[in-house]
């Protein structure tokens, strides 16, 4: 790794070896890398809004919004731009720095672009960073979104390529990678991560992080979602039968993400509502430096503002002033030979 360019040549066995480190050693290494690139007392705050809920054509086995499963969720139309902008203003006034608009679509349709452009422009005019997650894009659509003022595009790989076929069959891994390439080519920042606790193995988790760490550029934001087991979804029901993932294994995943993608904003995403304060503290120690706030993700709950404010106060954390890593890598990390 050079001073401003993290390494992209991780091998899968090397990533697996990080997972296998003694827990305290792994967290220490991740915390050291975290300190090299970021102020560890700063946490970036993003807020989500579902701008088009339910009725999705994909069969992602974890998702409450897939039309393939009976989850009891009511499908809704794309919200009007003024409704979205009003929600974004509330999010900004509540302390969010980035506003992410999510749609339950397999892919973006050109007919929806004018409405999306109006909402993206309006949210940006509030002084917020803009993010959207709208399914697969064409190169031209990625350029249109960039022109409308979109800063980030979220498109997750969800898991490693080996377990992917157990999660979703209506789109390929390569299609996910292609959309990410169009997003990068259009000059937008990428938000890309996955889900932990879907019944995958540690090797699958390592394989996901290996994919992310060997992309042409590391994701600017790296969401680590803990599966929210939604009744009626194949993976939610499977996990309820077979048991949820151990919290300490989740912390290991966060720590390895921090080490292999040292400059990324590693975000504690779905499932934070079910995590104890102590588990969240361990995740921040292991290098997580971003969260979703505001009481709700897309369709599932999050801690409210009072709870998060109390947690920040008790952990001496504060909202990040400007997104992104600090300029200089600390020499101590080089001297210790980490990353
Ligand atoms: N339809 C678009 C797509 O899939 O790219 C955007 C919305 S989709 C809900 C965004 C991401 O949320 C998914 O890629 C997945 O990683 C995450 N997600 C969805 N349901 C989840 C659940 N029950 N638990 C954890 N993460 C979930
Ligand atoms: C991401 O990785 N997690 C967020 C965001 N990107 C779009 C979405 C989580 C959704 C959790 C399930 C729900 O609320 O429906
Ligand atoms: Fe659709 Fe996205 Fe849910 Fe998959 S994760 S079913 S693409 S909304």
Coordinates of C-alpha atoms and ligand atoms in Angstrom, one line a residue:
X1 CA 0.0 0.0 0.0
X2 CA 1.3 3.5 -0.9
X3 CA 0.4 6.5 1.3
X4 CA -2.9 7.2 -0.4
X5 CA -3.6 4.0 -2.3
X6 CA -4.7 0.9 -0.3
X7 CA -3.8 -2.5 -1.6
X8 CA -6.1 -4.2 -4.1
X9 CA -4.2 -7.5 -4.4
X10 CA -5.7 -9.4 -1.4
X11 CA -6.1 -13.1 -2.0
X12 CA -9.0 -15.1 -0.6
X13 CA -6.7 -17.2 1.8
X14 CA -5.3 -13.9 3.1
X15 CA -8.7 -12.6 3.9
X16 CA -9.7 -15.9 5.5
X17 CA -6.5 -15.7 7.6
X18 CA -7.6 -12.3 9.0
X19 CA -11.0 -13.9 10.0
X20 CA -9.1 -16.6 11.8
X21 CA -6.9 -14.3 13.9
X22 CA -7.4 -14.4 17.6
X23 CA -10.4 -12.0 18.3
X24 CA -8.5 -9.5 20.3
X25 CA -5.6 -9.4 17.8
X26 CA -8.1 -8.9 14.9
X27 CA -9.9 -6.0 16.7
X28 CA -6.6 -4.4 17.6
X29 CA -5.4 -4.5 14.0
X30 CA -8.6 -3.1 12.7
X31 CA -8.7 -0.4 15.3
X32 CA -5.1 0.5 14.4
X33 CA -6.0 0.7 10.7
X34 CA -9.1 2.8 11.5
X35 CA -6.9 5.3 13.4
X36 CA -4.6 5.5 10.4
X37 CA -7.2 6.9 8.1
X38 CA -10.0 8.4 10.3
X39 CA -10.6 10.1 13.6
X40 CA -12.1 7.1 15.5
X41 CA -14.4 9.3 17.5
X42 CA -16.3 10.5 14.4
X43 CA -19.2 8.6 12.9
X44 CA -20.9 9.5 9.6
X45 CA -24.8 9.6 9.7
X46 CA -27.0 8.6 6.8
X47 CA -30.7 8.4 6.6
X48 CA -32.8 6.2 4.3
X49 CA -36.2 6.6 2.7
X50 CA -38.1 4.0 0.7
X51 CA -39.3 6.1 -2.3
X52 CA -40.9 3.1 -4.0
X53 CA -41.9 0.3 -1.6
X54 CA -42.7 -3.4 -2.4
X55 CA -43.7 -5.4 -5.4
X56 CA -40.2 -6.0 -6.6
X57 CA -39.6 -8.5 -9.5
X58 CA -36.4 -9.9 -8.0
X59 CA -36.3 -12.9 -5.6
X60 CA -33.6 -11.9 -3.1
X61 CA -34.3 -14.5 -0.4
X62 CA -33.9 -12.0 2.5
X63 CA -36.1 -9.2 1.2
X64 CA -39.5 -8.1 2.6
X65 CA -40.1 -6.3 -0.7
X66 CA -39.9 -9.1 -3.2
X67 CA -43.2 -9.9 -5.0
X68 CA -42.1 -13.6 -4.9
X69 CA -42.8 -13.9 -1.1
X70 CA -45.8 -13.3 1.2
X71 CA -44.4 -10.9 3.8
X72 CA -47.6 -8.8 4.3
X73 CA -46.0 -5.7 2.9
X74 CA -48.2 -3.4 0.8
X75 CA -46.7 -2.3 -2.5
X76 CA -46.8 1.5 -3.1
X77 CA -46.1 3.8 -6.1
X78 CA -43.0 6.0 -6.5
X79 CA -43.3 9.0 -4.1
X80 CA -43.6 12.5 -5.4
X81 CA -40.5 14.6 -5.3
X82 CA -41.9 17.2 -2.9
X83 CA -42.8 14.4 -0.4
X84 CA -39.2 13.0 -0.6
X85 CA -37.7 16.5 -0.3
X86 CA -39.8 17.2 2.9
X87 CA -38.6 14.0 4.4
X88 CA -35.0 14.9 3.5
X89 CA -35.3 18.2 5.2
X90 CA -36.5 16.5 8.4
X91 CA -33.5 14.1 8.1
X92 CA -31.1 17.0 7.7
X93 CA -32.6 18.8 10.7
X94 CA -32.3 15.6 12.7
X95 CA -28.5 15.6 12.0
X96 CA -28.2 13.3 8.9
X97 CA -25.4 14.2 6.5
X98 CA -26.4 11.9 3.6
X99 CA -29.9 11.0 2.4
X100 CA -30.4 7.7 0.6
X101 CA -33.4 7.0 -1.6
X102 CA -34.3 3.4 -2.1
X103 CA -36.6 1.8 -4.6
X104 CA -37.8 -1.8 -4.8
X105 CA -36.9 -2.2 -8.4
X106 CA -35.0 -4.8 -10.4
X107 CA -33.8 -2.1 -12.6
X108 CA -34.4 1.6 -13.2
X109 CA -36.9 2.5 -16.0
X110 CA -36.1 5.6 -18.1
X111 CA -39.7 6.8 -17.6
X112 CA -39.0 7.4 -13.9
X113 CA -35.8 9.4 -14.5
X114 CA -37.5 12.9 -14.6
X115 CA -39.1 12.4 -11.2
X116 CA -35.9 11.0 -9.7
X117 CA -33.9 13.9 -11.1
X118 CA -36.3 16.3 -9.4
X119 CA -36.0 14.6 -6.0
X120 CA -32.2 14.2 -6.2
X121 CA -31.8 17.9 -7.2
X122 CA -34.1 19.0 -4.4
X123 CA -32.3 16.9 -1.7
X124 CA -28.9 18.1 -2.8
X125 CA -30.2 21.7 -2.7
X126 CA -30.8 21.1 1.1
X127 CA -27.1 20.7 1.5
X128 CA -27.3 16.9 2.0
X129 CA -25.1 14.3 0.2
X130 CA -27.3 12.3 -2.1
X131 CA -27.4 8.6 -2.5
X132 CA -29.8 6.3 -4.3
X133 CA -30.4 2.5 -4.7
X134 CA -32.6 1.8 -7.6
X135 CA -31.5 -1.6 -8.9
X136 CA -29.6 -2.2 -12.1
X137 CA -28.6 0.7 -14.3
X138 CA -27.4 1.2 -17.9
X139 CA -24.3 3.3 -18.5
X140 CA -26.6 6.1 -19.8
X141 CA -28.8 6.0 -16.7
X142 CA -25.8 6.2 -14.5
X143 CA -24.7 9.4 -16.3
X144 CA -28.2 10.9 -16.0
X145 CA -28.3 10.3 -12.3
X146 CA -24.8 11.9 -11.9
X147 CA -26.0 14.9 -14.0
X148 CA -29.1 15.2 -11.7
X149 CA -26.7 15.6 -8.7
X150 CA -26.4 12.1 -7.3
X151 CA -23.2 11.7 -5.2
X152 CA -23.4 8.0 -4.3
X153 CA -25.1 4.9 -5.7
X154 CA -25.7 1.9 -3.5
X155 CA -25.6 -1.6 -5.1
X156 CA -24.7 -4.5 -2.9
X157 CA -22.9 -7.7 -3.8
X158 CA -24.8 -9.2 -0.8
X159 CA -22.5 -12.2 -0.4
X160 CA -19.6 -14.0 -2.0
X161 CA -20.0 -15.5 -5.5
X162 CA -20.1 -19.1 -4.1
X163 CA -23.2 -18.5 -1.9
X164 CA -24.9 -16.0 -4.2
X165 CA -27.0 -18.7 -6.0
X166 CA -28.6 -19.6 -2.6
X167 CA -29.7 -16.0 -2.1
X168 CA -31.0 -14.8 -5.5
X169 CA -31.5 -16.4 -8.9
X170 CA -33.2 -13.6 -10.9
X171 CA -30.0 -11.7 -11.5
X172 CA -26.3 -12.6 -11.8
X173 CA -23.2 -11.6 -9.8
X174 CA -21.8 -10.3 -13.0
X175 CA -24.8 -8.0 -13.5
X176 CA -24.2 -6.5 -10.0
X177 CA -20.5 -5.9 -10.9
X178 CA -21.5 -4.3 -14.3
X179 CA -23.8 -1.8 -12.7
X180 CA -21.0 -0.9 -10.2
X181 CA -18.7 -0.3 -13.1
X182 CA -21.2 2.0 -14.8
X183 CA -21.6 4.0 -11.6
X184 CA -17.8 4.4 -11.3
X185 CA -17.5 5.3 -15.0
X186 CA -20.2 8.0 -14.6
X187 CA -18.0 9.6 -11.8
X188 CA -20.3 8.7 -8.9
X189 CA -19.0 7.3 -5.6
X190 CA -19.9 3.7 -4.9
X191 CA -21.7 2.3 -1.8
X192 CA -21.4 -1.5 -1.9
X193 CA -21.4 -4.2 0.8
X194 CA -23.4 -7.2 1.8
X195 CA -25.4 -9.1 4.4
X196 CA -24.1 -11.2 7.2
X197 CA -26.1 -13.9 8.9
X198 CA -28.0 -15.5 6.0
X199 CA -26.7 -19.0 6.8
X200 CA -23.5 -18.4 4.9
X201 CA -20.1 -19.8 6.1
X202 CA -17.2 -17.7 7.3
X203 CA -15.5 -18.5 3.9
X204 CA -18.5 -16.9 2.2
X205 CA -18.1 -13.8 4.3
X206 CA -14.4 -13.7 3.5
X207 CA -15.2 -14.2 -0.2
X208 CA -17.6 -11.2 -0.2
X209 CA -14.9 -9.0 1.4
X210 CA -12.3 -10.4 -1.0
X211 CA -14.5 -9.3 -3.9
X212 CA -14.9 -5.8 -2.4
X213 CA -11.2 -5.4 -1.7
X214 CA -10.2 -6.4 -5.2
X215 CA -12.7 -4.1 -7.1
X216 CA -11.0 -1.5 -9.4
X217 CA -11.6 1.0 -6.6
X218 CA -12.8 0.1 -3.1
X219 CA -16.4 1.1 -2.3
X220 CA -16.5 4.6 -0.8
X221 CA -19.1 3.3 1.6
X222 CA -19.2 -0.3 2.7
X223 CA -22.5 -1.3 4.4
X224 CA -22.3 -4.4 6.6
X225 CA -25.9 -5.4 7.0
X226 CA -27.0 -8.0 9.6
X227 CA -29.8 -10.0 8.2
X228 CA -33.2 -8.8 9.6
X229 CA -35.1 -12.1 9.5
X230 CA -38.4 -11.2 7.8
X231 CA -41.2 -13.8 8.2
X232 CA -42.2 -15.2 4.9
X233 CA -38.8 -14.8 3.2
X234 CA -36.8 -18.0 2.6
X235 CA -33.7 -16.8 4.3
X236 CA -35.5 -15.1 7.2
X237 CA -37.4 -18.3 7.9
X238 CA -34.3 -20.4 7.6
X239 CA -32.4 -18.3 10.1
X240 CA -35.4 -18.4 12.5
X241 CA -35.3 -22.2 12.3
X242 CA -31.5 -22.6 12.4
X243 CA -30.4 -19.7 14.6
X244 CA -28.9 -16.3 14.1
X245 CA -25.2 -15.5 13.6
X246 CA -23.1 -14.9 16.7
X247 CA -22.6 -11.2 17.4
X248 CA -18.8 -11.7 17.8
X249 CA -18.7 -13.2 14.2
X250 CA -20.4 -10.0 13.0
X251 CA -17.7 -7.9 14.8
X252 CA -15.0 -10.0 13.0
X253 CA -16.7 -9.2 9.7
X254 CA -16.6 -5.5 10.4
X255 CA -13.0 -5.7 11.5
X256 CA -11.9 -7.5 8.4
X257 CA -13.8 -5.0 6.2
X258 CA -11.9 -2.2 7.9
X259 CA -8.5 -3.9 7.3
X260 CA -9.0 -4.8 3.7
X261 CA -10.9 -1.6 2.7
X262 CA -9.1 0.9 5.0
X263 CA -10.4 4.1 3.4
X264 CA -14.0 3.0 3.1
X265 CA -16.8 4.3 5.4
X266 CA -17.8 1.0 7.0
X267 CA -21.4 1.3 7.9
X268 CA -23.4 -0.6 10.5
X269 CA -26.6 -1.0 8.5
X270 CA -29.6 -3.3 8.7
X271 CA -30.1 -5.1 12.0
X272 CA -28.6 -2.4 14.3
X273 CA -32.0 -2.2 16.1
X274 CA -31.4 -5.8 17.4
X275 CA -27.8 -5.1 18.6
X276 CA -27.0 -4.3 22.2
X277 CA -25.1 -1.0 22.9
X278 CA -22.1 -3.1 23.9
X279 CA -22.1 -5.0 20.5
X280 CA -22.4 -1.7 18.7
X281 CA -19.5 -0.3 20.8
X282 CA -17.4 -3.3 19.7
X283 CA -18.2 -2.7 16.1
X284 CA -17.1 1.0 16.4
X285 CA -13.9 -0.3 18.1
X286 CA -13.4 -2.7 15.2
X287 CA -13.6 0.1 12.6
X288 CA -17.2 0.8 11.8
X289 CA -17.6 4.6 11.3
X290 CA -21.0 5.1 9.8
X291 CA -24.6 4.3 10.7
X292 CA -28.1 4.7 9.4
X293 CA -30.2 6.9 11.7
X294 CA -33.8 8.1 12.0
X295 CA -35.8 5.2 13.4
X296 CA -36.4 3.3 10.1
X297 CA -34.4 1.7 7.3
X298 CA -36.5 1.0 4.3
X299 CA -39.2 -1.3 5.8
X300 CA -37.5 -2.4 9.1
X301 CA -36.8 -0.5 12.4
X302 CA -33.7 1.3 13.6
X303 CA -33.0 2.9 17.0
X304 CA -34.5 6.4 17.4
X305 CA -32.6 9.7 17.7
X306 CA -32.8 9.7 21.6
X307 CA -31.3 6.2 21.8
X308 CA -28.5 7.0 19.4
X309 CA -27.7 10.4 21.0
X310 CA -27.3 8.6 24.4
X311 CA -25.1 6.0 22.8
X312 CA -22.9 8.6 21.2
X313 CA -22.6 10.5 24.5
X314 CA -21.8 7.4 26.4
X315 CA -19.2 6.3 23.9
X316 CA -17.8 9.8 23.4
X317 CA -18.5 9.6 19.7
X318 CA -19.6 12.6 17.5
X319 CA -21.1 13.0 14.1
X320 CA -18.4 13.2 11.3
X321 CA -17.9 16.8 10.0
X322 CA -16.9 15.9 6.5
X323 CA -17.2 12.4 4.9
X324 CA -14.0 10.6 3.9
X325 CA -10.7 9.6 5.3
X326 CA -8.1 12.0 6.7
X327 CA -5.3 13.0 4.3
X328 CA -2.4 11.3 6.0
X329 CA -1.9 7.7 7.0
X330 CA -0.2 7.5 10.4
X331 CA 3.3 6.3 10.3
X332 CA 2.7 4.0 13.3
X333 CA 0.7 1.7 11.1
X334 CA 3.5 1.4 8.6
X335 CA 5.9 0.8 11.3
X336 CA 3.7 -2.0 12.8
X337 CA 3.5 -3.6 9.3
X338 CA -0.3 -3.6 9.4
X339 CA -2.2 -3.3 6.0
Ligands
LIG1 N1 -33.7 -2.9 -5.1 C1 -32.4 -2.4 -4.9 C2 -31.3 -3.4 -4.8 O1 -31.6 -4.5 -4.4 O2 -30.2 -3.1 -5.2 C3 -32.3 -1.4 -3.8 C4 -33.0 -1.7 -2.5 S1 -32.4 -3.1 -1.6 C5 -33.7 -3.3 -0.3 C6 -30.9 -2.6 -0.8 C7 -30.2 -3.6 0.0 O3 -30.8 -3.8 1.3 C8 -30.0 -5.0 -0.5 O4 -29.0 -5.1 -1.4 C9 -29.7 -5.8 0.8 O5 -28.2 -5.9 0.9 C10 -30.3 -5.0 1.9 N2 -31.4 -5.7 2.6 C11 -32.6 -5.9 2.1 N3 -33.4 -6.6 2.9 C12 -32.6 -6.9 4.0 C13 -32.8 -7.6 5.2 N4 -33.9 -8.2 5.5 N5 -31.7 -7.7 6.1 C14 -30.6 -7.1 5.8 N6 -30.3 -6.4 4.6 C15 -31.3 -6.3 3.8
LIG2 C1 -27.7 -1.2 2.5 O1 -26.7 -1.9 2.4 N1 -28.6 -1.3 3.5 C2 -29.7 -0.4 3.4 C3 -29.3 0.5 2.2 N2 -28.1 -0.2 1.7 C4 -30.2 0.7 1.1 C5 -31.0 -1.1 3.3 C6 -31.2 -2.0 4.4 C7 -32.6 -2.6 4.2 C8 -33.0 -3.4 5.4 C9 -34.3 -4.0 5.2 C10 -35.5 -3.1 5.2 O2 -35.5 -2.1 6.0 O3 -36.3 -3.3 4.4
LIG3 FE1 -35.9 -6.1 -5.0 FE2 -33.8 -4.9 -3.9 FE3 -35.5 -6.4 -2.4 FE4 -33.9 -7.6 -4.2 S1 -33.2 -6.5 -2.4 S2 -36.1 -8.0 -3.8 S3 -33.8 -6.1 -5.8 S4 -35.9 -4.5 -3.4

